[in-house]
Structure formats: C-alpha cells, structure tokens
Amino acid sequence: TSLRPSVVVRRRVRWQSSSVLEIDDENDDDVVVPQEDPEMNLRPQEVVKELDRHIVGQKDAKRAVAIAMRNRWRRRQLTPEIRKEITPRNVLMIGPTGCGKTEVARRMAMLGDAPFLKVEATKFTEVGYHGRDVDQIIRDLMDVSMQLTRKKQTEVLREEAKGLVEERILDLLSGPREGSRGRDSFRDLLREGQLDDQEIEVDVPEGGPGGDRNNVFSIGDNNNPNIAAMSDFLNKMSNTGGKKQPMERKKMPISEAREVILGIELDRLLENVDLKKEAITAAEESGIVFIDEIDKICSSRDFMSRSADASAEGVQRDLLPLIEGTTINTKYGNVDTDYILFVASGAFHAVKPSDMLPELQGRLPIRVELNGLTEDDLYKILTEPVANLVRQQVELIGTEGVDLEFQDEAIREIARMAALLNKTVENIGARRLHTVMERIMEEISFQAAEMDQGAKLTVDKKLVEERLSDVLVKSDLSRYIL
C-alpha cells in the first residue's frame, strides 16, 4: 500500500507535460529525467542525409528546409523574452514541375512529426466571393494538429488503459468480490489467450462511436467556425442531454470486447487532458503550411488590365496578414499565425517571382531554385531512393509469386526515354517515369496472375524499346493535334 501514492505521482508527472518523461527506477529518490527532444538529433546535416534517402539532388532546397527546421528547435531553447521576437523565415521554392518541391516539404513534416498541411493556392477565393477564403488554411491545420495531438496522447495513455481493460474484463468474468486467488487464476488464463473465445456482456455507447446520431445537427457551412462550434454543441446535447451518454449491452467474445473496452477507457482518460490547448500550441509553435502552385495566383505585369479572377491577386492580398501574423478564429479557439512556418512553391513558367505582390515577396525571404531533372537524375530516381519505382514494381509482381528483375541497361534506357519525352512533348519531370514505367509493365502486370509460382521475368533493354517504340512516334504528332 505504501507504493501506490508514488505510482500515482509518477503518472501525474507523465501526463502533465506533452513530452514523455522517464523515471529512473534504480534510485530510491525517483529522479525524473526528461526524455530527449525528438528534434534534438535533427541537425541540418542529418536532415539532409535523411532527405537524400527519398529525394535525388536539389541540395539547395534540402539545406533550406533543414536550416528552417533547426531554427525552430533553436527558438524553443531561448528565453521567453527573446523567443517572441524571433519569427520563422518562410521559404519560396522555384522550379519546374516534377522536380521534388512537394516531396521535400512532405518529408520534412514526417521528420519533425509536426502538424503539416499542404494546400493548393488555386482553391481559394478572395474574401467576399463564394468559395473558400484563406483563413480556412489555419482551420484545416488545426484539424490536423488535433488529430496528431490526440494520437500522441493516446499512445501515452495506452498502457494505463490496457490495465483498466484487464481489470474490467476480470470484473465481468469473476465479479468484483471474487477472492484474489480466483481472480489471479482468471488473470493468467486471460493473458495466455485461453479465454478469447469466451463471450461476455459489455456496455457500449448506444449507436456506437461515429454513428449517425452523432451528426443529427448539421447546420449550414461548417467552414464557419461559429457555426461549426454550435453544431458540435448541439450534437453533444442531443447525444447526452447534458447527462451521461446512454449505453446498451452487447454480447461479444473477449477478443473483440478487449478492443471495444480499450476505446471506451481511452476516451475516458483523454477527457482529463486538455487536447485543444495542446493542439493549438503545437500548431502555433511547430505548424508547417505548404502552399503549392502559388504562381497560378499571379498575373504578369506586362498586361496593364487587372484580372477579374476571384482566385488571383485578391488571394495574394488575403495571404499577406496570414503569413505576416494574425489571429484566426477556429472551433478549437483562437490561433496565432506569427510562428507558423510557410513554405510556398511554384513553377513560374508564365510569370516571374517578381510578379507577386511586393509585400508577399518580402514575407517569403528565402528563395530556393530547384533544378530541372537530367537523364542521370532520372536514373538515380529509379535506383537510389529507398522506395524507388523499380523496387515498387518488383514487390508488386512478387505478390503473385513471380520473380521480376530489371537489368541495369533497361533502367538506363527507361531514364533516357523519359528524358527524351520531357524534351519533345512536355517537361513534367520525374512524373514522366510513372508514364514510361506503366507502359512497360502493362502486359507483365496483366499476365502475372496467370503465371506459375516461382516464374522469373527479366526486363531488358530490348523489351523497353519495344514497349516505347510507338509512344515516340505518337509524341511527334501529338503537338499538332487540335
């Protein structure tokens, strides 16, 4: 009994902080040691090295995002007085389509485990027009942050919830008043899995989680935070009536009941955690917004007439306060965008970066130019990344029991053909490899299911030339077809 208070204290220490804490059990003093920040080891060189596993070339872009990530960690180490004065340096990536702009930002978000949102600039309209305004970007980022925070807290509380699940199942099997000896015997059988087929009656929320009755009230446009908050409130009131949610009793095997009870216990434990506050903090301090196709909302200054497009310069003006720093009202609370990192990208074929509003250019101070992909780059994309296209095809065909092999000459021919098509038809970068690869694999993929187990197939240079011979002929004429 003397040990229980110390266990409770340890658990409270674990749950109060968003970072997991470790207890030194060897010492009697129970020294609490903070776990090392996961981003502590993400030094710029290590970030670039990790990005090299998935992305070929583009050293400047990798260095820019690595520095941006490290600066966010550095800012968190400062005192509050100087920390609030340091804002992130937003990045503008300029490069042709298919050269890796989006992939760089996506991998960066995976490394930092931060709330990340990718949006298309062309999906938004100027305030006053029908459509989505740019404030919706932050509301969507908060949804992502809320899911991420809930997932992190669920993992922290999972072990505690599993213990509660075991006790609750034992109560159903043996009764709460059963002696310790009988309860321990049931516990041993339960842990060994010998009772998984035993059926028990479990109280579950009526209608089940995520049922239709959870969305009885759906009012107007949920993009409006006030309407969304009112809708959530009415749904809660309709489900609970201000009281406990009605339960229904269901009979199910212990193997199924364990997961159902685990979900119920996790929900109860999460009620004691302020998820909204943690989610808002995560979005404000670590949030990353990637705005793609930003060049599509620019109009060339060569034309004196103003564009009437509701998705053009008006959206740029609306983005100015968002990127500079403002407060956005969401259904989770007010979110300050001062310290959110914005990464914008565009091909800038028809317009130049200087065609953007000067104020928006100033809010994207770091310029990174990505290079177009050469034939050697395309060959590296096919061979160097961990999940390259060649390995993907080998693994997919391998599920049919067929051993597929690509010769090096064939891979080089695929890269040469892709580079040639990019020059003669349209330069779509690395995405051209998908077109070429699917053309080569079409017949093999169709016949693989009918082949014998253990059959071997080899893709050589001759096969690649045969599959792509008609593509090159058609490509010469495709430019002249209306």
Coordinates of C-alpha atoms in Angstrom, one line a residue:
T1 CA 0.0 0.0 0.0
S2 CA 2.9 2.4 0.6
L3 CA 3.9 2.1 -3.0
R4 CA 0.6 3.3 -4.5
P5 CA 1.0 7.0 -3.9
S6 CA 4.4 7.1 -5.6
V7 CA 2.9 5.3 -8.6
V8 CA 0.1 7.9 -8.8
V9 CA 2.7 10.7 -8.6
R10 CA 4.7 9.2 -11.4
R11 CA 1.6 9.0 -13.7
R12 CA 0.7 12.6 -12.9
V13 CA 4.2 13.7 -13.9
R14 CA 3.9 11.8 -17.2
W15 CA 0.5 13.3 -18.2
Q16 CA 1.2 16.9 -17.2
S17 CA 3.8 17.5 -19.9
S18 CA 3.4 17.0 -23.6
S19 CA 6.8 15.4 -23.7
V20 CA 7.2 11.9 -22.3
L21 CA 9.1 11.7 -19.1
E22 CA 11.2 8.7 -17.9
I23 CA 11.6 7.5 -14.3
D24 CA 14.9 6.2 -13.0
D25 CA 13.7 3.2 -11.1
E26 CA 17.1 2.2 -9.9
N27 CA 17.4 5.1 -7.5
D28 CA 15.2 5.3 -4.4
D29 CA 14.9 9.1 -4.9
D30 CA 12.8 8.6 -8.1
V31 CA 14.6 11.3 -10.1
V32 CA 12.5 12.5 -13.0
V33 CA 14.6 12.7 -16.2
P34 CA 13.1 14.5 -19.2
Q35 CA 13.3 12.5 -22.4
E36 CA 15.4 13.9 -25.1
D37 CA 13.5 16.1 -27.6
P38 CA 13.0 14.1 -30.8
E39 CA 14.1 17.1 -32.8
M40 CA 17.3 17.4 -30.7
N41 CA 19.1 15.0 -33.1
L42 CA 17.8 16.6 -36.3
R43 CA 20.9 18.6 -37.1
P44 CA 20.9 20.1 -40.6
Q45 CA 23.4 17.6 -41.9
E46 CA 21.3 14.7 -40.6
V47 CA 18.1 16.2 -42.1
V48 CA 19.8 16.4 -45.5
K49 CA 21.1 12.9 -45.1
E50 CA 17.6 11.6 -44.3
L51 CA 16.1 13.5 -47.3
D52 CA 18.7 12.0 -49.6
R53 CA 17.2 8.6 -48.9
H54 CA 14.0 9.7 -50.7
I55 CA 14.8 12.6 -52.9
V56 CA 17.5 12.9 -55.6
G57 CA 19.5 16.1 -56.0
Q58 CA 18.1 19.5 -55.0
K59 CA 20.8 20.2 -52.4
D60 CA 19.8 23.9 -52.0
A61 CA 16.2 23.0 -51.2
K62 CA 17.2 20.4 -48.7
R63 CA 19.6 22.7 -47.0
A64 CA 17.0 25.5 -46.8
V65 CA 14.4 23.3 -45.1
A66 CA 17.0 21.7 -42.8
I67 CA 18.0 25.1 -41.5
A68 CA 14.4 26.1 -41.1
M69 CA 13.7 23.0 -39.0
R70 CA 16.8 23.5 -36.9
N71 CA 15.9 27.2 -36.3
R72 CA 12.5 26.1 -34.9
W73 CA 14.3 23.9 -32.3
R74 CA 16.8 26.7 -31.5
R75 CA 13.9 29.1 -30.9
R76 CA 12.3 26.8 -28.4
Q77 CA 15.6 26.8 -26.4
L78 CA 15.6 30.6 -25.9
T79 CA 14.2 32.6 -23.0
P80 CA 10.5 33.8 -23.5
E81 CA 11.7 37.4 -23.8
I82 CA 13.8 36.9 -26.9
R83 CA 11.7 33.9 -28.2
K84 CA 8.7 36.0 -29.0
E85 CA 10.8 38.4 -31.1
I86 CA 12.1 35.6 -33.5
T87 CA 9.8 34.6 -36.3
P88 CA 10.3 31.8 -38.8
R89 CA 12.0 32.6 -42.2
N90 CA 9.4 31.5 -44.8
V91 CA 10.7 29.7 -47.9
L92 CA 9.8 30.1 -51.6
M93 CA 10.7 27.2 -53.8
I94 CA 11.0 27.9 -57.5
G95 CA 11.4 25.1 -60.0
P96 CA 9.8 23.2 -62.9
T97 CA 7.0 20.7 -62.2
G98 CA 8.1 17.2 -61.1
C99 CA 11.5 18.2 -59.7
G100 CA 10.7 17.5 -56.0
K101 CA 9.3 20.6 -54.4
T102 CA 6.3 19.0 -52.8
E103 CA 8.2 15.9 -51.8
V104 CA 10.8 18.0 -49.9
A105 CA 8.2 19.6 -47.8
R106 CA 6.3 16.4 -47.2
R107 CA 9.4 14.5 -46.0
M108 CA 10.3 17.5 -43.8
A109 CA 7.0 17.2 -42.0
M110 CA 7.4 13.5 -41.4
L111 CA 10.9 14.1 -39.9
G112 CA 9.7 16.7 -37.4
D113 CA 6.4 15.0 -36.6
A114 CA 4.8 18.4 -36.7
P115 CA 1.3 19.5 -37.9
F116 CA 1.7 19.8 -41.6
L117 CA -0.9 20.9 -44.2
K118 CA -0.5 21.1 -48.0
V119 CA -2.9 23.3 -49.9
E120 CA -3.3 24.5 -53.5
A121 CA -3.4 28.2 -53.8
T122 CA -5.8 28.0 -56.7
K123 CA -8.6 26.5 -54.4
F124 CA -9.1 29.8 -52.6
T125 CA -11.0 32.9 -53.5
E126 CA -10.9 36.5 -52.4
V127 CA -13.0 37.4 -49.3
G128 CA -16.4 38.4 -50.5
Y129 CA -16.7 35.8 -53.3
H130 CA -18.3 32.5 -52.9
G131 CA -15.7 29.8 -52.1
R132 CA -13.0 29.1 -49.5
D133 CA -11.1 32.0 -48.0
V134 CA -7.5 31.7 -46.9
D135 CA -8.5 31.6 -43.2
Q136 CA -9.7 28.0 -43.9
I137 CA -6.0 27.0 -44.2
I138 CA -5.4 27.6 -40.4
R139 CA -8.7 25.8 -39.6
D140 CA -7.6 22.8 -41.6
L141 CA -4.2 22.9 -39.9
M142 CA -5.9 22.9 -36.5
D143 CA -7.9 19.8 -37.5
V144 CA -4.6 18.1 -38.4
S145 CA -3.0 19.3 -35.2
M146 CA -5.9 18.0 -33.1
Q147 CA -5.7 14.5 -34.7
L148 CA -1.9 14.4 -34.1
T149 CA -2.2 15.6 -30.5
R150 CA -4.9 13.0 -29.8
K151 CA -2.8 10.3 -31.4
K152 CA 0.2 11.2 -29.2
Q153 CA -1.8 11.3 -26.0
T154 CA -3.5 8.0 -26.9
E155 CA 0.0 6.4 -27.1
V156 CA 1.0 7.9 -23.8
L157 CA -2.2 6.6 -22.1
R158 CA -2.5 3.2 -23.9
E159 CA -0.6 1.2 -21.3
E160 CA -2.7 2.6 -18.5
A161 CA -5.9 1.9 -20.5
K162 CA -4.8 -1.7 -21.1
G163 CA -4.5 -2.2 -17.4
L164 CA -8.0 -0.8 -16.9
V165 CA -9.4 -3.1 -19.6
E166 CA -7.9 -6.2 -18.0
E167 CA -9.4 -5.3 -14.6
R168 CA -12.8 -4.6 -16.2
I169 CA -12.8 -7.9 -18.0
L170 CA -11.9 -9.7 -14.8
D171 CA -14.8 -8.0 -13.1
L172 CA -17.1 -9.4 -15.7
L173 CA -15.6 -12.9 -15.5
S174 CA -15.2 -13.3 -11.8
G175 CA -17.1 -10.5 -10.2
P176 CA -15.6 -7.6 -8.2
R177 CA -15.9 -9.5 -5.0
E178 CA -14.1 -12.7 -6.1
G179 CA -11.1 -13.7 -3.9
S180 CA -7.6 -12.8 -5.0
R181 CA -6.7 -16.4 -5.8
G182 CA -9.6 -16.9 -8.1
R183 CA -9.0 -13.6 -9.8
D184 CA -5.3 -14.3 -10.3
S185 CA -6.2 -17.6 -12.0
F186 CA -8.5 -15.8 -14.4
R187 CA -5.8 -13.2 -15.0
D188 CA -3.3 -15.9 -16.0
L189 CA -5.8 -17.5 -18.4
L190 CA -6.7 -14.1 -19.9
R191 CA -3.1 -13.2 -20.5
E192 CA -2.4 -16.5 -22.1
G193 CA -5.3 -16.0 -24.5
Q194 CA -7.2 -19.1 -23.4
L195 CA -10.4 -17.1 -22.7
D196 CA -10.5 -15.2 -26.0
D197 CA -13.5 -17.2 -27.3
Q198 CA -15.4 -16.8 -24.0
E199 CA -18.4 -14.5 -24.5
I200 CA -19.2 -11.6 -22.1
E201 CA -21.7 -8.8 -22.0
V202 CA -20.2 -5.3 -22.4
D203 CA -21.8 -1.9 -22.0
V204 CA -21.1 0.2 -25.1
P205 CA -22.3 3.7 -26.1
E206 CA -25.7 3.5 -27.7
G207 CA -25.5 3.7 -31.5
G208 CA -21.7 3.1 -31.4
P209 CA -18.9 5.7 -31.9
G210 CA -19.2 7.7 -35.1
G211 CA -22.8 6.6 -35.6
D212 CA -25.4 8.7 -37.4
R213 CA -26.8 10.0 -34.2
N214 CA -23.5 11.9 -33.6
N215 CA -24.3 14.2 -36.5
V216 CA -28.0 14.9 -36.0
F217 CA -27.5 18.6 -36.3
S218 CA -25.5 19.8 -39.3
I219 CA -26.1 23.5 -39.8
G220 CA -25.1 25.4 -42.9
D221 CA -21.4 25.8 -43.8
N222 CA -19.1 24.1 -41.4
N223 CA -16.2 26.2 -42.7
N224 CA -17.6 29.0 -40.4
P225 CA -16.0 28.4 -37.0
N226 CA -19.0 29.8 -35.1
I227 CA -21.5 27.5 -37.0
A228 CA -19.1 24.5 -36.5
A229 CA -18.9 25.2 -32.8
M230 CA -22.7 25.5 -32.5
S231 CA -23.1 22.3 -34.5
D232 CA -20.7 20.4 -32.2
F233 CA -22.5 21.7 -29.1
L234 CA -26.0 20.7 -30.4
N235 CA -24.6 17.2 -31.3
K236 CA -23.2 16.8 -27.8
M237 CA -26.5 17.9 -26.2
S238 CA -28.5 15.6 -28.5
N239 CA -26.3 12.6 -27.6
T240 CA -26.1 13.2 -23.9
G241 CA -28.9 15.6 -23.0
G242 CA -26.4 17.1 -20.5
K243 CA -26.1 13.7 -18.8
K244 CA -24.2 10.5 -19.3
Q245 CA -24.4 9.1 -22.8
P246 CA -26.9 6.2 -22.9
M247 CA -25.3 2.7 -23.0
E248 CA -26.5 -0.5 -24.4
R249 CA -25.4 -4.1 -23.5
K250 CA -23.9 -6.3 -26.2
K251 CA -22.6 -9.8 -26.1
M252 CA -19.3 -10.5 -27.8
P253 CA -16.1 -12.6 -27.4
I254 CA -13.4 -11.3 -25.2
S255 CA -11.1 -11.0 -28.2
E256 CA -13.5 -8.4 -29.7
A257 CA -14.5 -6.9 -26.3
R258 CA -10.9 -6.1 -25.5
E259 CA -10.6 -3.5 -28.3
V260 CA -14.1 -2.1 -27.6
I261 CA -13.4 -1.5 -23.9
L262 CA -9.9 -0.1 -24.8
G263 CA -11.5 2.6 -26.9
I264 CA -14.0 3.4 -24.1
E265 CA -11.3 3.6 -21.5
L266 CA -9.0 5.8 -23.7
D267 CA -11.9 8.2 -24.3
R268 CA -12.4 8.5 -20.5
L269 CA -8.7 9.1 -19.9
L270 CA -8.5 11.7 -22.7
E271 CA -11.3 13.6 -21.0
N272 CA -8.8 14.6 -18.3
V273 CA -6.3 16.0 -20.9
D274 CA -6.7 19.5 -22.4
L275 CA -6.3 18.4 -26.1
K276 CA -7.5 21.7 -27.5
K277 CA -4.8 23.7 -25.7
E278 CA -2.0 21.3 -26.7
A279 CA -3.2 21.2 -30.3
I280 CA -3.3 25.0 -30.5
T281 CA 0.2 25.2 -29.0
A282 CA 1.5 22.5 -31.5
A283 CA 0.0 24.4 -34.5
E284 CA 1.4 27.7 -33.4
E285 CA 4.9 26.6 -32.5
S286 CA 5.5 23.7 -34.9
G287 CA 2.9 24.1 -37.6
I288 CA 4.0 24.0 -41.3
V289 CA 1.9 25.1 -44.2
F290 CA 2.9 24.2 -47.7
I291 CA 1.2 26.4 -50.3
D292 CA 1.6 24.9 -53.8
E293 CA 1.0 26.5 -57.2
I294 CA 1.4 30.0 -55.8
D295 CA 2.5 31.2 -59.3
K296 CA -1.1 30.4 -60.5
I297 CA -2.5 33.3 -58.5
C298 CA -0.1 35.8 -60.1
S299 CA -0.7 37.8 -63.2
S300 CA 2.0 39.1 -65.4
R301 CA 2.7 42.8 -65.0
D302 CA 3.2 43.1 -68.8
F303 CA -0.6 43.4 -69.0
M304 CA -1.9 46.6 -67.7
S305 CA -5.5 45.5 -67.3
R306 CA -6.4 44.0 -63.9
S307 CA -7.6 40.4 -63.8
A308 CA -11.2 39.8 -62.8
D309 CA -10.3 36.3 -61.5
A310 CA -11.5 35.9 -57.9
S311 CA -8.6 33.5 -57.3
A312 CA -5.9 35.8 -58.5
E313 CA -4.3 38.9 -56.8
G314 CA -7.1 39.2 -54.2
V315 CA -5.9 35.9 -52.7
Q316 CA -2.4 37.3 -52.5
R317 CA -3.7 40.2 -50.6
D318 CA -5.6 37.9 -48.2
L319 CA -2.4 35.8 -47.7
L320 CA -0.4 38.9 -46.6
P321 CA -1.7 39.1 -43.0
L322 CA -1.9 35.3 -42.7
I323 CA 1.8 34.9 -43.4
E324 CA 2.9 38.0 -41.6
G325 CA 1.0 37.0 -38.4
T326 CA -2.6 37.4 -37.4
T327 CA -5.2 35.7 -35.1
I328 CA -7.6 33.2 -36.8
N329 CA -10.8 32.1 -35.0
T330 CA -11.3 28.3 -35.2
K331 CA -13.7 26.0 -33.4
Y332 CA -10.9 25.0 -31.1
G333 CA -10.0 28.5 -30.1
N334 CA -8.0 31.5 -31.5
V335 CA -4.8 30.5 -33.3
D336 CA -1.9 33.0 -33.7
T337 CA -0.1 32.5 -37.0
D338 CA 3.1 34.6 -36.1
Y339 CA 5.3 31.5 -35.7
I340 CA 3.8 29.1 -38.3
L341 CA 6.3 28.2 -41.0
F342 CA 5.0 28.9 -44.5
V343 CA 6.7 27.1 -47.5
A344 CA 5.4 28.3 -50.9
S345 CA 6.3 26.8 -54.3
G346 CA 5.6 27.3 -57.9
A347 CA 6.9 26.5 -61.4
F348 CA 6.7 30.2 -62.5
H349 CA 6.6 29.3 -66.2
A350 CA 4.2 32.0 -67.4
V351 CA 5.1 34.6 -64.7
K352 CA 8.1 35.6 -62.7
P353 CA 8.5 35.7 -58.9
S354 CA 8.8 39.4 -59.2
D355 CA 5.2 39.4 -60.5
M356 CA 3.9 38.6 -57.0
L357 CA 2.9 41.5 -54.8
P358 CA 6.0 43.2 -53.3
E359 CA 4.6 42.7 -49.8
L360 CA 4.2 39.0 -50.4
Q361 CA 7.7 38.7 -51.8
G362 CA 9.0 40.3 -48.6
R363 CA 7.2 37.7 -46.5
L364 CA 9.0 34.9 -48.3
P365 CA 12.6 35.9 -47.8
I366 CA 14.4 32.6 -48.5
R367 CA 14.4 31.9 -52.3
V368 CA 15.4 28.4 -53.4
E369 CA 15.7 27.5 -57.1
L370 CA 15.3 23.8 -57.9
N371 CA 17.0 22.4 -61.0
G372 CA 15.3 20.5 -63.8
L373 CA 16.0 16.8 -63.9
T374 CA 18.6 15.4 -66.3
E375 CA 18.9 11.9 -67.6
D376 CA 21.3 11.0 -64.9
D377 CA 18.9 12.4 -62.2
L378 CA 16.1 10.2 -63.6
Y379 CA 18.4 7.1 -63.4
K380 CA 19.2 7.9 -59.8
I381 CA 15.5 8.3 -59.0
L382 CA 14.9 4.8 -60.4
T383 CA 17.7 3.3 -58.3
E384 CA 18.7 5.3 -55.2
P385 CA 15.6 6.1 -53.1
V386 CA 14.5 3.6 -50.6
A387 CA 11.1 3.0 -52.2
N388 CA 12.2 3.6 -55.9
L389 CA 9.9 2.8 -58.8
V390 CA 11.8 -0.3 -59.8
R391 CA 11.6 -1.8 -56.3
Q392 CA 7.9 -1.0 -56.2
Q393 CA 7.2 -2.9 -59.3
V394 CA 9.3 -5.9 -58.2
E395 CA 7.4 -6.0 -54.9
L396 CA 4.0 -5.7 -56.5
I397 CA 4.7 -8.5 -59.0
G398 CA 6.3 -10.6 -56.2
T399 CA 2.9 -10.9 -54.5
E400 CA 1.9 -13.1 -57.4
G401 CA 4.8 -15.4 -56.7
V402 CA 6.7 -14.1 -59.8
D403 CA 10.4 -13.0 -59.6
L404 CA 10.8 -9.8 -61.6
E405 CA 14.3 -8.4 -62.4
F406 CA 15.3 -5.2 -64.2
Q407 CA 18.6 -5.2 -65.9
D408 CA 20.8 -2.1 -65.5
E409 CA 20.7 -1.4 -69.2
A410 CA 16.9 -1.4 -69.2
I411 CA 16.8 1.1 -66.3
R412 CA 19.2 3.4 -68.2
E413 CA 17.0 3.1 -71.3
I414 CA 13.9 4.0 -69.2
A415 CA 15.7 7.1 -67.9
R416 CA 16.8 8.0 -71.4
M417 CA 13.3 7.6 -72.9
A418 CA 11.8 9.7 -70.0
A419 CA 14.3 12.5 -70.6
L420 CA 13.6 12.4 -74.3
L421 CA 9.8 12.6 -73.8
N422 CA 10.3 15.5 -71.4
K423 CA 12.2 17.4 -74.1
T424 CA 10.0 16.6 -77.1
V425 CA 6.5 16.6 -75.6
E426 CA 6.2 18.4 -72.2
N427 CA 8.6 18.6 -69.3
I428 CA 6.8 17.0 -66.4
G429 CA 9.9 16.0 -64.5
A430 CA 10.0 12.8 -62.5
R431 CA 6.3 12.2 -63.1
R432 CA 7.2 11.1 -66.6
L433 CA 8.8 8.0 -65.1
H434 CA 5.4 6.8 -64.0
T435 CA 4.1 7.0 -67.5
V436 CA 7.1 5.2 -69.0
M437 CA 7.1 2.5 -66.3
E438 CA 3.4 1.8 -66.5
R439 CA 3.7 1.4 -70.3
I440 CA 6.5 -1.1 -69.9
M441 CA 4.7 -3.0 -67.1
E442 CA 1.2 -3.1 -68.6
E443 CA 1.5 -6.5 -70.3
I444 CA 3.5 -8.1 -67.4
S445 CA 1.0 -6.9 -64.8
F446 CA -1.9 -8.3 -66.8
Q447 CA -0.3 -11.7 -67.3
A448 CA 1.5 -12.1 -63.9
A449 CA -1.6 -13.6 -62.1
E450 CA -1.7 -16.5 -64.6
M451 CA 2.0 -17.4 -64.4
D452 CA 3.3 -20.3 -62.4
Q453 CA 4.6 -19.8 -58.9
G454 CA 8.4 -19.2 -58.9
A455 CA 8.4 -18.0 -62.5
K456 CA 11.2 -15.5 -63.4
L457 CA 10.8 -12.5 -65.7
T458 CA 13.6 -10.2 -66.9
V459 CA 13.1 -6.7 -68.2
D460 CA 15.9 -5.9 -70.6
K461 CA 16.7 -3.0 -73.0
K462 CA 15.1 -4.7 -76.0
L463 CA 11.7 -5.1 -74.1
V464 CA 11.8 -1.4 -73.1
E465 CA 12.4 -0.3 -76.7
E466 CA 9.6 -2.5 -78.0
R467 CA 7.1 -1.1 -75.4
L468 CA 8.0 2.5 -76.1
S469 CA 8.6 2.5 -79.8
D470 CA 5.0 3.6 -80.7
V471 CA 5.0 6.2 -77.9
L472 CA 7.8 8.1 -79.5
V473 CA 6.1 8.1 -82.9
K474 CA 2.8 9.3 -81.4
S475 CA 4.6 12.0 -79.4
D476 CA 6.0 13.6 -82.6
L477 CA 2.4 14.2 -83.9
S478 CA 0.7 14.9 -80.6
R479 CA 1.8 18.6 -80.6
Y480 CA 0.0 19.3 -83.9
I481 CA -3.4 17.6 -83.0
L482 CA -6.0 20.1 -82.0

